[in-house]
GROMACS .gro file of C-alpha atoms in nm:
model
  172
    1MET     CA    1   9.961  13.444  14.056
    2GLN     CA    2  10.321  13.477  13.947
    3GLN     CA    3  10.389  13.120  14.057
    4GLY     CA    4  10.099  12.994  13.841
    5LYS     CA    5  10.251  13.169  13.539
    6TYR     CA    6  10.586  13.002  13.597
    7MET     CA    7  10.415  12.669  13.640
    8ALA     CA    8  10.229  12.712  13.309
    9ILE     CA    9  10.550  12.813  13.131
   10HIS     CA   10  10.730  12.515  13.282
   11LEU     CA   11  10.454  12.277  13.170
   12MET     CA   12  10.459  12.423  12.819
   13ALA     CA   13  10.837  12.379  12.805
   14GLU     CA   14  10.806  12.017  12.921
   15HIS     CA   15  10.538  11.956  12.658
   16ARG     CA   16  10.762  12.100  12.385
   17MET     CA   17  11.051  11.882  12.501
   18GLU     CA   18  10.823  11.577  12.494
   19ILE     CA   19  10.711  11.662  12.140
   20ASP     CA   20  11.074  11.714  12.038
   21ARG     CA   21  11.171  11.376  12.188
   22GLU     CA   22  10.885  11.206  12.003
   23GLY     CA   23  10.993  11.372  11.678
   24ILE     CA   24  11.352  11.260  11.731
   25MET     CA   25  11.240  10.906  11.815
   26ASP     CA   26  11.021  10.900  11.504
   27MET     CA   27  11.316  11.012  11.291
   28ILE     CA   28  11.552  10.756  11.446
   29SER     CA   29  11.291  10.484  11.401
   30LEU     CA   30  11.247  10.576  11.037
   31ILE     CA   31  11.624  10.572  10.975
   32VAL     CA   32  11.665  10.232  11.144
   33ALA     CA   33  11.368  10.090  10.952
   34ILE     CA   34  11.516  10.211  10.623
   35LYS     CA   35  11.858  10.062  10.704
   36VAL     CA   36  11.706   9.729  10.803
   37THR     CA   37  11.501   9.728  10.482
   38VAL     CA   38  11.815   9.795  10.275
   39VAL     CA   39  11.999   9.502  10.441
   40VAL     CA   40  11.707   9.264  10.392
   41VAL     CA   41  11.649   9.366  10.031
   42GLY     CA   42  12.024   9.356   9.960
   43SER     CA   43  12.050   9.003  10.096
   44LEU     CA   44  11.755   8.886   9.890
   45VAL     CA   45  11.881   9.053   9.572
   46ASP     CA   46  12.229   8.906   9.625
   47PHE     CA   47  12.076   8.561   9.665
   48ILE     CA   48  11.850   8.592   9.360
   49ARG     CA   49  12.116   8.747   9.135
   50GLY     CA   50  12.371   8.496   9.250
   51GLY     CA   51  12.642   8.713   9.400
   52LYS     CA   52  12.865   8.555   9.665
   53ILE     CA   53  12.614   8.283   9.729
   54ARG     CA   54  12.606   8.173   9.366
   55ARG     CA   55  12.986   8.146   9.351
   56ARG     CA   56  12.972   7.913   9.653
   57MET     CA   57  12.697   7.710   9.491
   58GLN     CA   58  12.897   7.670   9.170
   59GLU     CA   59  13.185   7.515   9.360
   60SER     CA   60  12.988   7.220   9.492
   61GLN     CA   61  12.667   7.024   9.464
   62PHE     CA   62  12.399   7.055   9.731
   63SER     CA   63  12.580   7.073  10.060
   64ALA     CA   64  12.535   7.174  10.419
   65GLU     CA   65  12.688   7.512  10.329
   66ILE     CA   66  12.411   7.586  10.080
   67PHE     CA   67  12.147   7.473  10.327
   68TYR     CA   68  12.297   7.695  10.598
   69THR     CA   69  12.302   7.985  10.353
   70LEU     CA   70  11.928   7.947  10.299
   71LEU     CA   71  11.871   7.931  10.676
   72LEU     CA   72  12.084   8.243  10.718
   73ILE     CA   73  11.877   8.428  10.459
   74TYR     CA   74  11.556   8.322  10.637
   75LEU     CA   75  11.702   8.440  10.968
   76ILE     CA   76  11.804   8.777  10.820
   77VAL     CA   77  11.457   8.829  10.675
   78ILE     CA   78  11.282   8.725  10.998
   79LEU     CA   79  11.502   8.953  11.209
   80GLY     CA   80  11.479   9.239  10.960
   81PHE     CA   81  11.102   9.235  10.934
   82GLY     CA   82  11.078   9.171  11.309
   83LEU     CA   83  11.274   9.492  11.366
   84ILE     CA   84  11.045   9.677  11.129
   85TYR     CA   85  10.736   9.554  11.318
   86PHE     CA   86  10.902   9.643  11.648
   87ILE     CA   87  10.986   9.995  11.529
   88LEU     CA   88  10.630  10.041  11.409
   89SER     CA   89  10.502   9.925  11.747
   90MET     CA   90  10.721  10.185  11.917
   91ASN     CA   91  10.551  10.449  11.703
   92ARG     CA   92  10.209  10.344  11.827
   93ILE     CA   93  10.131  10.123  11.530
   94VAL     CA   94  10.089   9.788  11.698
   95LEU     CA   95  10.023   9.427  11.637
   96VAL     CA   96   9.687   9.320  11.773
   97GLU     CA   97   9.689   9.007  11.986
   98GLY     CA   98   9.376   8.797  12.012
   99GLY     CA   99   9.164   9.070  11.853
  100GLU     CA  100   9.245   9.316  12.133
  101LEU     CA  101   9.489   9.604  12.157
  102ARG     CA  102   9.717   9.524  12.447
  103GLU     CA  103   9.980   9.734  12.613
  104VAL     CA  104  10.294   9.524  12.649
  105SER     CA  105  10.645   9.600  12.768
  106VAL     CA  106  10.924   9.680  12.525
  107LEU     CA  107  11.058   9.326  12.559
  108GLY     CA  108  10.710   9.183  12.508
  109SER     CA  109  10.664   9.397  12.198
  110MET     CA  110  10.999   9.279  12.061
  111ILE     CA  111  10.911   8.914  12.124
  112HIS     CA  112  10.570   8.956  11.957
  113SER     CA  113  10.732   9.132  11.660
  114PHE     CA  114  10.988   8.857  11.596
  115TYR     CA  115  10.730   8.584  11.652
  116PHE     CA  116  10.487   8.748  11.409
  117SER     CA  117  10.769   8.794  11.157
  118GLY     CA  118  10.863   8.425  11.171
  119VAL     CA  119  10.503   8.306  11.145
  120THR     CA  120  10.442   8.539  10.852
  121LEU     CA  121  10.760   8.452  10.660
  122LEU     CA  122  10.703   8.081  10.700
  123THR     CA  123  10.343   8.138  10.583
  124ILE     CA  124  10.202   7.961  10.889
  125GLY     CA  125   9.973   8.247  10.984
  126TYR     CA  126   9.822   8.130  11.312
  127GLY     CA  127   9.614   8.446  11.336
  128ASP     CA  128   9.684   8.502  11.704
  129ILE     CA  129   9.865   8.827  11.624
  130THR     CA  130   9.732   9.054  11.352
  131PRO     CA  131   9.891   9.366  11.206
  132ILE     CA  132   9.699   9.690  11.168
  133GLY     CA  133   9.759   9.989  10.943
  134ILE     CA  134  10.075   9.985  10.732
  135GLY     CA  135  10.172   9.661  10.909
  136ARG     CA  136   9.927   9.475  10.687
  137ALA     CA  137  10.107   9.579  10.368
  138ILE     CA  138  10.443   9.492  10.522
  139ALA     CA  139  10.310   9.150  10.628
  140LEU     CA  140  10.187   9.084  10.273
  141ILE     CA  141  10.529   9.166  10.131
  142GLN     CA  142  10.697   8.941  10.386
  143ALA     CA  143  10.455   8.654  10.318
  144LEU     CA  144  10.526   8.687   9.945
  145ILE     CA  145  10.899   8.667  10.014
  146GLY     CA  146  10.843   8.362  10.233
  147TYR     CA  147  10.640   8.198   9.960
  148ALA     CA  148  10.884   8.276   9.676
  149LEU     CA  149  11.218   8.221   9.853
  150PRO     CA  150  11.210   7.838   9.847
  151ALA     CA  151  11.122   7.842   9.477
  152ALA     CA  152  11.414   8.076   9.406
  153PHE     CA  153  11.643   7.851   9.608
  154VAL     CA  154  11.538   7.537   9.417
  155LEU     CA  155  11.577   7.723   9.087
  156LYS     CA  156  11.931   7.823   9.184
  157LEU     CA  157  12.014   7.462   9.271
  158VAL     CA  158  11.881   7.338   8.936
  159GLN     CA  159  12.073   7.607   8.746
  160ASN     CA  160  12.387   7.523   8.942
  161ASN     CA  161  12.355   7.153   8.863
  162GLN     CA  162  12.302   7.225   8.492
  163GLU     CA  163  12.607   7.451   8.478
  164ASN     CA  164  12.818   7.189   8.658
  165ARG     CA  165  12.704   6.922   8.411
  166GLU     CA  166  12.784   7.145   8.113
  167ARG     CA  167  13.124   7.233   8.257
  168ASN     CA  168  13.202   6.867   8.332
  169SER     CA  169  13.089   6.753   7.986
  170GLY     CA  170  13.308   7.022   7.828
  171MET     CA  171  13.612   6.892   8.015
  172LEU     CA  172  13.569   6.540   7.881
   0.00000   0.00000   0.00000
């Protein structure tokens, strides 16, 4: 009888530790998701406002450097949102593949998250992986960014060319 009591107490202690670990993992996941969001939003705001990127664009016409900057921004957004989807999948909010909930390994979940992020940002939307829950709202935001980013890039190029023309005509 005494041994059964100890066993019950031990099981309760293990359960509490498991709950504590889940709470800690949830908190860490939330912190990482917030930091990733800040980096992604900061990069986009810097691009749109014309921080460091705009100074580079003012120095030259369209160049490989500007093109690589756009690719870098796309890569940051894909990786950032991919991390957000991955963190959500670790907290039991998953991406649905082929209309079915599937248990995948951590590596598989990471691959699916980055793949879904790229497909969503580039507005391809194959439909083979579908978000559920809060993932749907996040996917909408990412798709909007993917849709608007090229327009913002072209606008920056046009503004840069106009400023260069005005500056060059003022020098003559």
